């Protein structure tokens, strides 16, 4: 079965500065090189889903500028439906500056722009699109109020909702009640629950806390260690595939997008989908950039064929 995935999220043009090491406070350093590419958590997740075979559509907003058209074209290049990407006359297209050191670690500064100017009213035109989906994904680079309204529409029509609470911030009332699966990394999970993530027991404690908050299905990604999952009937840990990372940008987004292309609507094959998602993100971290680093299903299959 081919999943129909809708992503409600951010569209950013990424500027990456390649540096030897992160600057100290007050320090001026030189960048070895600079690259520009399409990105944003929403765009990355949508492209990852599309390249893994999902029929993918996007709900978002760009500015009336060259960067906005650049982002729309980038989505179309991966056969993503952009009919529900609005153009905002008052705000510029979102952008991000990424500092990438020689060890492959990054620091990211994001300008929300048109992403943060999204309003709930724009969803009126998107209900039929959401109704037709199997999976709806959103994150926190667009307003939570918009995600909440979209998730309510999804639940009205029996669509599975996946929330990536990144960057972590206080979750508005009601949103978790219409979320089927939450996928934070270890830092985001600790921020939301108040429980540090450092071993299996602490992951279980995070799962218990999320259950109290109304979320029965949880995945916590822990970088190059792997991913923990918890459902009402099972829990476990899927180790990451060991590779030499060049750039961790978009690794988490690749994970979520690839996962959404394989997981069943009832989340019954969560562990199987997790393994595939780990395979996809392991390839992403070996490449530079956001969208350019995301692998296709054929690349993943070739890399990990049994």
Coordinates of N, CA and C in Angstrom, one line a residue, residues 59 84 119-130 146 149-150 153 157:
X59 N 1.0 21.7 3.0 CA 0.3 22.9 3.4 C 1.3 23.8 4.0
X84 N -1.6 23.8 -2.1 CA -2.0 24.3 -0.8 C -0.9 25.1 -0.1
X119 N -2.2 31.3 9.3 CA -3.4 31.5 10.1 C -4.3 30.3 9.9
X120 N -5.2 30.1 10.9 CA -6.1 28.9 10.8 C -7.0 29.0 9.7
X121 N -7.4 30.2 9.3 CA -8.4 30.4 8.2 C -8.0 29.7 6.9
X122 N -6.7 29.6 6.7 CA -6.2 29.1 5.4 C -6.5 27.6 5.3
X123 N -6.9 26.9 6.4 CA -7.2 25.5 6.3 C -8.5 25.2 5.7
X124 N -9.4 26.2 5.6 CA -10.7 25.9 5.1 C -10.6 25.3 3.7
X125 N -9.6 25.7 2.9 CA -9.4 25.2 1.6 C -8.7 23.9 1.5
X126 N -8.2 23.4 2.7 CA -7.4 22.2 2.7 C -8.1 21.0 3.4
X127 N -9.4 21.1 3.8 CA -10.0 20.0 4.5 C -10.1 18.8 3.6
X128 N -10.5 19.0 2.3 CA -10.6 17.8 1.4 C -9.3 17.1 1.2
X129 N -8.2 17.9 1.2 CA -6.8 17.3 1.1 C -6.5 16.5 2.3
X130 N -6.8 17.0 3.5 CA -6.5 16.3 4.7 C -7.4 15.1 4.8
X146 N -2.4 26.6 14.2 CA -2.8 26.1 12.8 C -2.7 24.5 12.8
X149 N -5.8 23.1 14.6 CA -7.0 23.0 13.7 C -6.9 22.0 12.6
X150 N -5.7 21.8 12.1 CA -5.5 20.8 11.0 C -5.6 19.4 11.6
X153 N -9.2 18.5 12.1 CA -9.8 18.1 10.8 C -9.4 16.6 10.5
X157 N -11.8 13.0 10.2 CA -11.8 12.1 9.0 C -11.0 10.8 9.1

